[in-house]
Short mmCIF file of C-alpha atoms in Angstrom, two decimals:
data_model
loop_
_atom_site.label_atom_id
_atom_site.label_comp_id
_atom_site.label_asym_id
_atom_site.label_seq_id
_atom_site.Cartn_x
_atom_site.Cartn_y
_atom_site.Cartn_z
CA UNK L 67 -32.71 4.77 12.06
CA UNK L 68 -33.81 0.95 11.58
CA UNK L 69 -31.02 -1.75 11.55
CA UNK L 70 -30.65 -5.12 11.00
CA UNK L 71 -30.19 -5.41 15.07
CA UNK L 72 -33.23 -3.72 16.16
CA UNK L 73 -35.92 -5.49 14.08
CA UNK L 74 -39.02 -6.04 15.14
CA UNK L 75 -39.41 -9.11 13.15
CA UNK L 76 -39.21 -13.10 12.76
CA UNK L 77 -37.05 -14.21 10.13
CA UNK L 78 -40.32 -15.59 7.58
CA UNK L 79 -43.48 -12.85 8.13
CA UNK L 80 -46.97 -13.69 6.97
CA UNK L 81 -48.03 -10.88 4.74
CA UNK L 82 -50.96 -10.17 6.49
CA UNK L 83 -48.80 -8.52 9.08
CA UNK L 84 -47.20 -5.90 6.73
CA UNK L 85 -50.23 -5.42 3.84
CA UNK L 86 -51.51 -2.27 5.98
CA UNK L 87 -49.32 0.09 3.14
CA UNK L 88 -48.43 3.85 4.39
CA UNK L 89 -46.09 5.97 2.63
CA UNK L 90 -45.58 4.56 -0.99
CA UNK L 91 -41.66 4.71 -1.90
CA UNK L 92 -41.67 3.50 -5.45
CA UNK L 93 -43.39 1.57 -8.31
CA UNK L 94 -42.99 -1.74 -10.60
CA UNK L 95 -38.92 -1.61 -11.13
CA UNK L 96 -37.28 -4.58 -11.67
CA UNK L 97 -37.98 -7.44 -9.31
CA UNK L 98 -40.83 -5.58 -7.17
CA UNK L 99 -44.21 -4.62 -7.98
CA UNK L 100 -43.94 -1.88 -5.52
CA UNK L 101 -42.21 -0.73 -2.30
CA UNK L 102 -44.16 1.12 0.35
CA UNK L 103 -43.30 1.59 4.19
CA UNK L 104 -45.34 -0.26 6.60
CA UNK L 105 -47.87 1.58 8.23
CA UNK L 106 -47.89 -0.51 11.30
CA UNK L 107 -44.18 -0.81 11.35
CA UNK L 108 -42.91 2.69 10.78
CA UNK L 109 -39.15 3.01 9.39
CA UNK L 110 -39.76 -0.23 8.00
CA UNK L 111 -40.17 -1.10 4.03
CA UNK L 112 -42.08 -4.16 2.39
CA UNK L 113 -40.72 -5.11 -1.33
CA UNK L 114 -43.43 -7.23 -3.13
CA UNK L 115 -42.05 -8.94 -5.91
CA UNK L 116 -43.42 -9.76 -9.18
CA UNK L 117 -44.36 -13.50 -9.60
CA UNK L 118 -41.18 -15.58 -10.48
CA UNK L 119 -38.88 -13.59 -7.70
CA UNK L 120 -36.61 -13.96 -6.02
CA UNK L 121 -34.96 -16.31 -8.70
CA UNK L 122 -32.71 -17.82 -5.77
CA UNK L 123 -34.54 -20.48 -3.60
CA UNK L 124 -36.16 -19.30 -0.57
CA UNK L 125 -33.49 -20.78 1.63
CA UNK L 126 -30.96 -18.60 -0.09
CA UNK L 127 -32.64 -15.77 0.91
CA UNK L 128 -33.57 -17.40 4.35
CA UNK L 129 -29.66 -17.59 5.66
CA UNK L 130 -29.20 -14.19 3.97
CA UNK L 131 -31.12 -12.52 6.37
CA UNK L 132 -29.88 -14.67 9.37
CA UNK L 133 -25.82 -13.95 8.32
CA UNK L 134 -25.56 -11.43 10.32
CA UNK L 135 -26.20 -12.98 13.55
CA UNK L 136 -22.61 -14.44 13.26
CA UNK L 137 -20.71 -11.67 12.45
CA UNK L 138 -18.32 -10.08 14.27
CA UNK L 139 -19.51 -7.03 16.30
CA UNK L 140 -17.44 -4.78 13.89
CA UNK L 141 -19.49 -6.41 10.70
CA UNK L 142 -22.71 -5.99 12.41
CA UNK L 143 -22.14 -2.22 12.82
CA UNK L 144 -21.04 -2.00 9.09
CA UNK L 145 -24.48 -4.64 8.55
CA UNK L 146 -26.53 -1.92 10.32
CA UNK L 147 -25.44 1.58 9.52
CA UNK L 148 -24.53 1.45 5.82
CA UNK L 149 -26.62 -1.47 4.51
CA UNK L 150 -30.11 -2.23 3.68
CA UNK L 151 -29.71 -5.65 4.90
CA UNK L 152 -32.91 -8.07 4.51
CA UNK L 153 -34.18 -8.33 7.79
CA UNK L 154 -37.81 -10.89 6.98
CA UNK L 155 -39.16 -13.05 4.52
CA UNK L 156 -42.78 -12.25 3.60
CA UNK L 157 -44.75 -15.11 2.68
CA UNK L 158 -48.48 -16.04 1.32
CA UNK L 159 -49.43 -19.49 1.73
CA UNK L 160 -46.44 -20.30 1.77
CA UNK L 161 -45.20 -19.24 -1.25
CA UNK L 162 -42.35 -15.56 -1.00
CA UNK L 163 -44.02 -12.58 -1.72
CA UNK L 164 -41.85 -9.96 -0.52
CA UNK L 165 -38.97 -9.00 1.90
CA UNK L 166 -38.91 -6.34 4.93
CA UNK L 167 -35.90 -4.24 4.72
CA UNK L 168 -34.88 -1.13 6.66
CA UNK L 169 -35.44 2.84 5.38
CA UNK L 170 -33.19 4.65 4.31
CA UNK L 171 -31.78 6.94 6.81
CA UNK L 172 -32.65 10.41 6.46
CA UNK L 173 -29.06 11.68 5.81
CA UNK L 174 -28.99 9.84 2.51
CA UNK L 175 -31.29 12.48 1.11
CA UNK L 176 -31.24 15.66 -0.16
CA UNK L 177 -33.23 18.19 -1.42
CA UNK L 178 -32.74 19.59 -4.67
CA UNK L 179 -34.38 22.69 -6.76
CA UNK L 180 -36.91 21.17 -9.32
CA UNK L 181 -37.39 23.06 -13.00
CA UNK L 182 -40.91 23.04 -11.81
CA UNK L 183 -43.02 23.12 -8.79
CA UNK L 184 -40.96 23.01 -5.19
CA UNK L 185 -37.96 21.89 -4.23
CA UNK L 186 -38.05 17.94 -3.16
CA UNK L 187 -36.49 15.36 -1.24
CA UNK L 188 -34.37 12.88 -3.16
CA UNK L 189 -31.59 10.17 -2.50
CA UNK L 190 -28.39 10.84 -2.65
CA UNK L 191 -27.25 8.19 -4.80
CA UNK L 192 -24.08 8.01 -7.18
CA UNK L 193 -26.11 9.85 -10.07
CA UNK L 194 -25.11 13.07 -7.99
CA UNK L 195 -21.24 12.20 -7.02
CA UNK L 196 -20.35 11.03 -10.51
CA UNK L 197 -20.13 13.93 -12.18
CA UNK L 198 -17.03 16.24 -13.75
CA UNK L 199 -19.64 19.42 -14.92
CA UNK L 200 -19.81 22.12 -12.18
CA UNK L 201 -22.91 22.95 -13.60
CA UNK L 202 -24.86 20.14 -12.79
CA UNK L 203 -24.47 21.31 -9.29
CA UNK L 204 -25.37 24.81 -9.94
CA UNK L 205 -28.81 24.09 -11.33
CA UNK L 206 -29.45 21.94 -8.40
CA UNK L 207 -28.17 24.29 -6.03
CA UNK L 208 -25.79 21.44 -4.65
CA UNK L 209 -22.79 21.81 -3.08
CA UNK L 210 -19.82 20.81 -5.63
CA UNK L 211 -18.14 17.14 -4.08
CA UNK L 212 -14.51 17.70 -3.03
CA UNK L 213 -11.48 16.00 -3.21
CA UNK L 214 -11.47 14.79 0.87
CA UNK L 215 -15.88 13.83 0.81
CA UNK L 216 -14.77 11.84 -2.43
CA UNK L 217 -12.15 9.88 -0.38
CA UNK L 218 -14.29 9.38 2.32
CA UNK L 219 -16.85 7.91 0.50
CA UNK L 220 -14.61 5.74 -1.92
CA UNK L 221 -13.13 4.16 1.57
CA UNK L 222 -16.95 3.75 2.75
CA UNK L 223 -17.75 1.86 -0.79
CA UNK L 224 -14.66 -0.63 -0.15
CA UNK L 225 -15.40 -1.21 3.40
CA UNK L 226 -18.83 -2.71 2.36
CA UNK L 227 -17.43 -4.60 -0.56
CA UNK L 228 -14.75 -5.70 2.05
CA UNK L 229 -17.70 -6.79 4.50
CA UNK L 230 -19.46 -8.86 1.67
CA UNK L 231 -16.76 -10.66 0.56
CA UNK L 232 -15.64 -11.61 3.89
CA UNK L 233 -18.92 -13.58 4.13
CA UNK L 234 -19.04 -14.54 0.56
CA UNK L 235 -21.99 -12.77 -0.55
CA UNK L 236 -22.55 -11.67 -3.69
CA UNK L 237 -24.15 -8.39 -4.49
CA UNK L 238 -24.00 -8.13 -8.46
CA UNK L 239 -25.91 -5.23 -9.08
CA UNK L 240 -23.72 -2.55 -8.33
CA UNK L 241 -24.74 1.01 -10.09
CA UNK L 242 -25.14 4.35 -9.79
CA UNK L 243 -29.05 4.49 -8.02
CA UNK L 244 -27.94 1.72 -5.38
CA UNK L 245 -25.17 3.62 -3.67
CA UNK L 246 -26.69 6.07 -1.45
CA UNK L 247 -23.93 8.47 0.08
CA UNK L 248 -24.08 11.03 2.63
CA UNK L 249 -22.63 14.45 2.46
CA UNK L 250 -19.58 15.60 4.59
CA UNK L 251 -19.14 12.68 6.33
CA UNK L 252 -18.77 10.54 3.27
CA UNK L 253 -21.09 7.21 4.75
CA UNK L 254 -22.42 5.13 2.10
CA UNK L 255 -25.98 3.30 2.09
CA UNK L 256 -26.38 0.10 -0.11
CA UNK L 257 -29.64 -0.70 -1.11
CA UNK L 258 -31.57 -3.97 -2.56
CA UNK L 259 -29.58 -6.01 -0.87
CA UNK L 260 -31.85 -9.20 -0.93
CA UNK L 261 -31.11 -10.08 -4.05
CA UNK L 262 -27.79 -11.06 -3.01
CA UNK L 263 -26.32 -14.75 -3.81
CA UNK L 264 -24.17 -16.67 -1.32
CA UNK L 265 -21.29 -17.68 -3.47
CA UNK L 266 -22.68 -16.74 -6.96
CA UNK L 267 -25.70 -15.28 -7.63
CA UNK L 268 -27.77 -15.05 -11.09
CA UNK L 269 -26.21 -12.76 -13.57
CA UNK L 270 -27.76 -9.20 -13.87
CA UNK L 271 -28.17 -6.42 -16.58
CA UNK L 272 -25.96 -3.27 -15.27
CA UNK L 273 -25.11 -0.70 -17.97
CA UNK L 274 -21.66 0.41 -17.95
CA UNK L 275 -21.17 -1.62 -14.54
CA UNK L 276 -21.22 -5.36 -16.45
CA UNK L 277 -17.43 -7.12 -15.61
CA UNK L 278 -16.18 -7.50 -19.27
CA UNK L 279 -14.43 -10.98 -18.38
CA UNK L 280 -17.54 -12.58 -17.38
CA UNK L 281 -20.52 -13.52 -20.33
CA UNK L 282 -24.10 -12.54 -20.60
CA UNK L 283 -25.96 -15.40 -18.61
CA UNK L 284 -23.31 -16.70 -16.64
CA UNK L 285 -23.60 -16.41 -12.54
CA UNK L 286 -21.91 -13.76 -10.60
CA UNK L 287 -19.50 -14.29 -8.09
CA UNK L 288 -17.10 -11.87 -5.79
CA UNK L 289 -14.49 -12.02 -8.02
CA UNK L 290 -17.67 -9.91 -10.49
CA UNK L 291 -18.30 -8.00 -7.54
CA UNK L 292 -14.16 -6.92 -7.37
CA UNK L 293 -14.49 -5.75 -10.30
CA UNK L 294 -17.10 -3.16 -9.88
CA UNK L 295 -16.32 -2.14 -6.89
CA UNK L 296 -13.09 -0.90 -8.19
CA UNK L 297 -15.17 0.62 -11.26
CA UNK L 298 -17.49 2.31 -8.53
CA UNK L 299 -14.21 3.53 -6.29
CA UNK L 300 -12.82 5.26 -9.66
CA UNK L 301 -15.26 6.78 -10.58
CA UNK L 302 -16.72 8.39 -6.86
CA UNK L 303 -13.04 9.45 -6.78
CA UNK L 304 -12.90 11.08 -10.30
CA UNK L 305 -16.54 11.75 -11.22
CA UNK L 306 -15.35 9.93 -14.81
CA UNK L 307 -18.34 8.11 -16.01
CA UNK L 308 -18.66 5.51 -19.24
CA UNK L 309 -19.12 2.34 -20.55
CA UNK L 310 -15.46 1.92 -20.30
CA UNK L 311 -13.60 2.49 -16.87
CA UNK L 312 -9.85 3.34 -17.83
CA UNK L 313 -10.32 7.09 -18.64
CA UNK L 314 -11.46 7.18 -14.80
CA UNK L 315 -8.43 5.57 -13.77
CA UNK L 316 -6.70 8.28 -16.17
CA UNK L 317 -8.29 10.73 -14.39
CA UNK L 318 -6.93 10.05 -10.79
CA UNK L 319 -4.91 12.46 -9.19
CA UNK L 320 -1.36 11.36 -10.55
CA UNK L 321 0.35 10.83 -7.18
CA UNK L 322 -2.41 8.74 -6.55
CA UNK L 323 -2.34 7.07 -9.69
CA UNK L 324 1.30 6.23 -9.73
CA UNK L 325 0.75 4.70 -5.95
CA UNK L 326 0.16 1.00 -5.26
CA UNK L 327 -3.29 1.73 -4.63
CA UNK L 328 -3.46 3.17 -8.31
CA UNK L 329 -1.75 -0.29 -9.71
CA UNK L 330 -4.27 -2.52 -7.55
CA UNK L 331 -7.27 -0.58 -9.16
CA UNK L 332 -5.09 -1.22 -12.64
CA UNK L 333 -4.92 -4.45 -12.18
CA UNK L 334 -8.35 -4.47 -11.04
CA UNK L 335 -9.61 -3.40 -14.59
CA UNK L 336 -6.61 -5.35 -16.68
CA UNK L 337 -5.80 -8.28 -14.91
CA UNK L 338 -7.73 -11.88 -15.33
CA UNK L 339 -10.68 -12.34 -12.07
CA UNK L 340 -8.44 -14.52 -10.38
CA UNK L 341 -5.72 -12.05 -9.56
CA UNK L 342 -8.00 -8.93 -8.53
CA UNK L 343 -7.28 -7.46 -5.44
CA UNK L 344 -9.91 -8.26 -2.90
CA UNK L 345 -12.30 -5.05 -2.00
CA UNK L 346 -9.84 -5.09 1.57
CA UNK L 347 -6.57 -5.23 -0.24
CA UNK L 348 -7.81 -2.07 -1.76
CA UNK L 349 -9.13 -0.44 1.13
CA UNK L 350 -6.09 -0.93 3.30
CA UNK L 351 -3.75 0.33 -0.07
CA UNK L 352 -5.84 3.85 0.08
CA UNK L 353 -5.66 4.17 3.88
CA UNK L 354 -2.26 3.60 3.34
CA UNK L 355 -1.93 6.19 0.95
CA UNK L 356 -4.49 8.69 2.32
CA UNK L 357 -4.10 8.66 6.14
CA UNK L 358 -2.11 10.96 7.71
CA UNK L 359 -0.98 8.71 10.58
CA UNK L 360 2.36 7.77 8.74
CA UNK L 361 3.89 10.89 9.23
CA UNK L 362 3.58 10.00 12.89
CA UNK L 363 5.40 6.74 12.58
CA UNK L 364 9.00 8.85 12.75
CA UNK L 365 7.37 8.89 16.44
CA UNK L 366 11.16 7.85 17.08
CA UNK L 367 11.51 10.30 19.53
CA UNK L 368 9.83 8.38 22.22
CA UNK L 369 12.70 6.86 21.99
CA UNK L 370 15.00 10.07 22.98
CA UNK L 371 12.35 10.09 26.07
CA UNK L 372 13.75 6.97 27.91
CA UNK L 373 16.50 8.89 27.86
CA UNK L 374 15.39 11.31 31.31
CA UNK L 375 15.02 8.42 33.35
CA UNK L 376 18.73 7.49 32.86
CA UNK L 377 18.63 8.13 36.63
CA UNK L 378 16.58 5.18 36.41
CA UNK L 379 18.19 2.27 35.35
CA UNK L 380 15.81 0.27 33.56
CA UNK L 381 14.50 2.48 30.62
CA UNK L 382 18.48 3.51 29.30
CA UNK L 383 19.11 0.07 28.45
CA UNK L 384 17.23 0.97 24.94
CA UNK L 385 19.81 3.25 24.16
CA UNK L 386 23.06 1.97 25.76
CA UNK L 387 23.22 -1.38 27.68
CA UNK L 388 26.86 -0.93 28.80
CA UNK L 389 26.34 1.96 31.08
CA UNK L 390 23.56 0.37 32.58
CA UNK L 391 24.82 -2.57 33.22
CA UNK L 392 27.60 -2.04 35.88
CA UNK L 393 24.90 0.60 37.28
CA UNK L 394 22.49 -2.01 38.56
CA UNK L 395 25.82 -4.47 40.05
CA UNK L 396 27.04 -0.79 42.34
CA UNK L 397 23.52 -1.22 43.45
CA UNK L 398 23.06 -3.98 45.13
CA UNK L 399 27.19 -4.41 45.93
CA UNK L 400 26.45 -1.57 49.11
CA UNK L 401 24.25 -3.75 50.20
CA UNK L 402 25.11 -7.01 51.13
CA UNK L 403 28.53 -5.80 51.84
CA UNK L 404 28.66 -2.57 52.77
CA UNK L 405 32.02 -2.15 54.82
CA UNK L 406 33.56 -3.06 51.79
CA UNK L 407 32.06 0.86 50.17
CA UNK L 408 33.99 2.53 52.67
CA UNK L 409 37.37 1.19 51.47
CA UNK L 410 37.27 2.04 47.60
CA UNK L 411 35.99 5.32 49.14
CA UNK L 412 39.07 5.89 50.91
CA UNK L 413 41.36 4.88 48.21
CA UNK L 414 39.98 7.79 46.01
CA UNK L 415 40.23 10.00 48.74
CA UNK L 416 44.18 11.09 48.61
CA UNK L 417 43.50 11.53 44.65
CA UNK L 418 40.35 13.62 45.56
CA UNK L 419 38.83 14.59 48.27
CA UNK L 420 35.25 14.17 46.97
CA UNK L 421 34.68 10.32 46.22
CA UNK L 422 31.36 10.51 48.31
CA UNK L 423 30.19 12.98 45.27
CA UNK L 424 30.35 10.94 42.97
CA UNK L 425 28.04 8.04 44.69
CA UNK L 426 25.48 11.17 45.03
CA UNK L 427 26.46 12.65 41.42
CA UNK L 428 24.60 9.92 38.94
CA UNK L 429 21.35 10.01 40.93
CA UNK L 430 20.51 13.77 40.90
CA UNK L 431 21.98 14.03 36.98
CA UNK L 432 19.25 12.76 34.99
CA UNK L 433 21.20 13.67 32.05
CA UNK L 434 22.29 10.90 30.00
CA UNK L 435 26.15 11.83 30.22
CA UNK L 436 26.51 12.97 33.60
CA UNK L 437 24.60 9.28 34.47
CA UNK L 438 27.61 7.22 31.77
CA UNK L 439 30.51 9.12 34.18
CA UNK L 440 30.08 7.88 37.45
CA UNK L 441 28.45 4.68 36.31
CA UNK L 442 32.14 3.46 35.53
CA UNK L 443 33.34 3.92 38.74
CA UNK L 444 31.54 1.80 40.70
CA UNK L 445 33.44 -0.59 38.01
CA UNK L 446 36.46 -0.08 40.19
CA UNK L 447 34.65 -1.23 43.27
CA UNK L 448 34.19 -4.78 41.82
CA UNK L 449 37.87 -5.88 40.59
CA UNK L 450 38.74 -6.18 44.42
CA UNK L 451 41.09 -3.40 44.14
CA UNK L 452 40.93 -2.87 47.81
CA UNK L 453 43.25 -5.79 49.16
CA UNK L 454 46.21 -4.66 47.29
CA UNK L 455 46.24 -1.06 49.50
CA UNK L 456 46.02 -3.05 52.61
CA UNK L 457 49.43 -4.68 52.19
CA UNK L 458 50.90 -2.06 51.01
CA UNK L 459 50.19 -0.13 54.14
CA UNK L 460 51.83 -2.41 56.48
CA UNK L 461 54.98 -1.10 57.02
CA UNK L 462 57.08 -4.54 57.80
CA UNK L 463 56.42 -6.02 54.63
CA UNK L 464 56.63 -2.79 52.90
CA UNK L 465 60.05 -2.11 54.53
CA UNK L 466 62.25 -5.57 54.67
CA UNK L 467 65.46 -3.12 55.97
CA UNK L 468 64.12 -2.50 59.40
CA UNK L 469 64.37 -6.66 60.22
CA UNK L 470 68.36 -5.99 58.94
CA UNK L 471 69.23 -3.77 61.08
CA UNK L 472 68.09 -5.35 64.55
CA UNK L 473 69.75 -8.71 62.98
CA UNK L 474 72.78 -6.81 63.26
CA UNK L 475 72.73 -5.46 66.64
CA UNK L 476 71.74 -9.21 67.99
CA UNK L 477 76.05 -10.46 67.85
CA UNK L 478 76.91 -7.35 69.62
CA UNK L 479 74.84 -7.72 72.36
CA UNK L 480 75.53 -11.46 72.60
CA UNK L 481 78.88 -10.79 72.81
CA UNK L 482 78.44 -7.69 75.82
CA UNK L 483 76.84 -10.81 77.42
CA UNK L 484 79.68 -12.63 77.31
CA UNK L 485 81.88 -10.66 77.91
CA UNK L 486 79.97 -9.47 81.33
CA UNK L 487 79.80 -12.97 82.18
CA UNK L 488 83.22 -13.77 81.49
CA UNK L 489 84.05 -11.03 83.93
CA UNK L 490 82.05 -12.05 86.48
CA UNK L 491 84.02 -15.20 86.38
CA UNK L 492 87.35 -14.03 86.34
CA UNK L 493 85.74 -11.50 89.30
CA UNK L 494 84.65 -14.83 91.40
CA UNK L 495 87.72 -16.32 90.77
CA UNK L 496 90.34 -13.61 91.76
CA UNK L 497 88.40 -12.95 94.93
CA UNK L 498 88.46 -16.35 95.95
CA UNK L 499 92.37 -16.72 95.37
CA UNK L 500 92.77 -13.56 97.72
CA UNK L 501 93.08 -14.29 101.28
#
């Protein structure tokens, strides 16, 4: 495959270069005079154009091809794998002649049963997507479109009109044998693209494509562009064709229909240019609609998950910051004072004789109420609870009567005292009176 990022060009070629024709790939139609692949550049395509073409200035065409060189790495793979972006201007003294564009990728074709002579190779364009008779198929021996290769390739279609207007470019001359789509995967291919404008571009005949709001004559711009690319999204997705687009719209499925993405495309018909939804607005409504990731997004459980490492404090706090809290204070409180454990152990103890259980309890329960129990009880631990049992076993203070009763016994013995002394005395004295 030849891309935008691998060519083998400068961006203005003399024509001398690419003359040497090889594999002719189609006639006088429209703008060209003929397109053939380059038989010294293989994969690559020259479009001479008739005299008076391109109708843009050369310059026009000259940033054209050197846009993509400031994209965004995600633009330049859209640039390269589902556009035929104009990669060299050809010129003869001086004057444009032609443009170099990539081929086609092989994918894009198809071969289909002929009424006569052999089968043959053709491009898969929109002719054989938008279509509502079975038969058609049959004839051709093609495989009918279904409902999930429409979708894909109606999100491919809006993901290059996304990518244009991003960069302002103007394509115009959307229709059926521009589109090129590939089967299965649902890629899309957009051809003659260097005829595009920057801004606006010159208006151009499309049958049953032509934006009603906008008159014969006047320039194109990507508010034009929104318009058929909504017209080219109903109708991949419904196979409706016609001049006029609403029986398409009609025809969408009705859940789809009756979405947001089927009011944007409404609106996209109905409303004035100014408020159609941009080719992304659209794009991001159907992959809103059609991806299957939102019925992951009740992905709550996750949330239940946090839940096992309740053993490990951080993670609960999702689903209950109070029992985490005094979790992470019993902590650190055995550690910078860890005499102080021992004590609210022993308190428990006469209650229940396992209060070292409970320390060991909340880290082997990882369940999320086992983990709430004992995480109060540390709670205990921090009110200071402890100094009130020291006082009250100390059994003077506790017991005021004992200091009573000596008190009493202290005049009683004072008064044996005397009274020994006083005999004494009178014991002294009556010996010395004897003779």
């Amino acid at each position: 495959m030849r891309a935008w990022s691998d060519r083998p060009f400068e961006p203005v070629t003399e024509l001398a270069e690419v003359a040497a024709a090889g594999a002719r790939i189609a006639g006088e139609n429209g703008q060209s005079t003929a397109v053939y692949e380059s038989a010294d550049h293989p994969g690559w395509l020259v479009k001479r154009y008739k005299p008076g073409f391109p109708e843009e200035p050369p310059d026009v065409l000259d940033r054209l091809i050197a846009l993509p060189g400031a994209m965004t790495p995600a633009d330049l793979a859209v640039v390269d794998a589902a556009t035929c972006w104009p990669v060299s201007r050809v010129v003869s003294d001086g004057v444009t002649v032609g443009v170099v564009v990539a081929k086609a990728p092989a994918e894009f074709f198809t071969t289909v049963r002929t009424p006569f002579g052999p089968p043959e190779s053709v491009p898969l364009n929109l002719d054989q997507l938008v279509q509502t008779d079975d038969e058609f198929y049959k004839v051709r021996e093609l495989a009918v479109p279904g409902g999930r290769e429409r979708r894909s390739v109606a999100r491919s279609v809006l993901r290059v009109g996304a990518l244009l207007e991003r960069h302002d470019v103007v394509y115009g001359d959307w229709s059926y044998a521009n589109l090129f789509w590939e089967r299965g995967a649902g890629r899309v291919f957009l051809i003659d693209m260097d005829s595009c404008g920057l801004s606006s571009r010159a208006w151009v005949e499309c049958n049953s494509w032509n934006d009603p709001a906008v008159p014969q004559g006047e320039r194109l711009t990507v508010r034009t562009d929104r318009y058929k690319v909504a017209v080219a999204v109903l109708r991949v997705l419904t196979g409706v064709r016609g001049e006029d687009a609403h029986p398409a719209l009609d025809a969408l499925d009705a859940p789809l229909r009756a979405s947001t993405f089927g009011e944007a495309l409404r609106c996209s018909l109905d409303d004035p240019p100014e408020l159609r939804p941009s080719s992304g607005e659209l794009l991001e409504l159907l992959e809103t609609e059609l991806d299957p990731r939102p019925a992951s997004r009740p992905a709550k459980p996750p949330a239940a998950r946090p839940a096992e490492p309740a053993a490990t404090r951080p993670v609960p706090t999702a689903r209950g910051a109070p029992p985490p809290a005094p979790a992470k204070p019993a902590a650190p409180a055995p550690a910078p004072a860890a005499p102080p454990v021992p004590a609210p152990a022993a308190a428990p103890t006469p209650a229940t004789p396992p209060p070292p259980a409970p320390a060991s309890a909340p880290a082997s329960t990882p369940t999320p109420a086992a983990a709430s129990t004992p995480a109060r009880k540390p709670a205990p631990a921090r009110s200071r609870t402890p100094a009130p049992p020291r006082v009250e076993y100390d059994p003077f203070e506790r017991d005021p009567s004992a200091r009573t009763g000596v008190e009493r016994l202290v005049p009683f013995l004072i008064i044996c005292c005397l009274g020994a002394l006083v005999l004494l005395l009178l014991g002294g004295v009556v010996s010395a009176l004897l003779p």
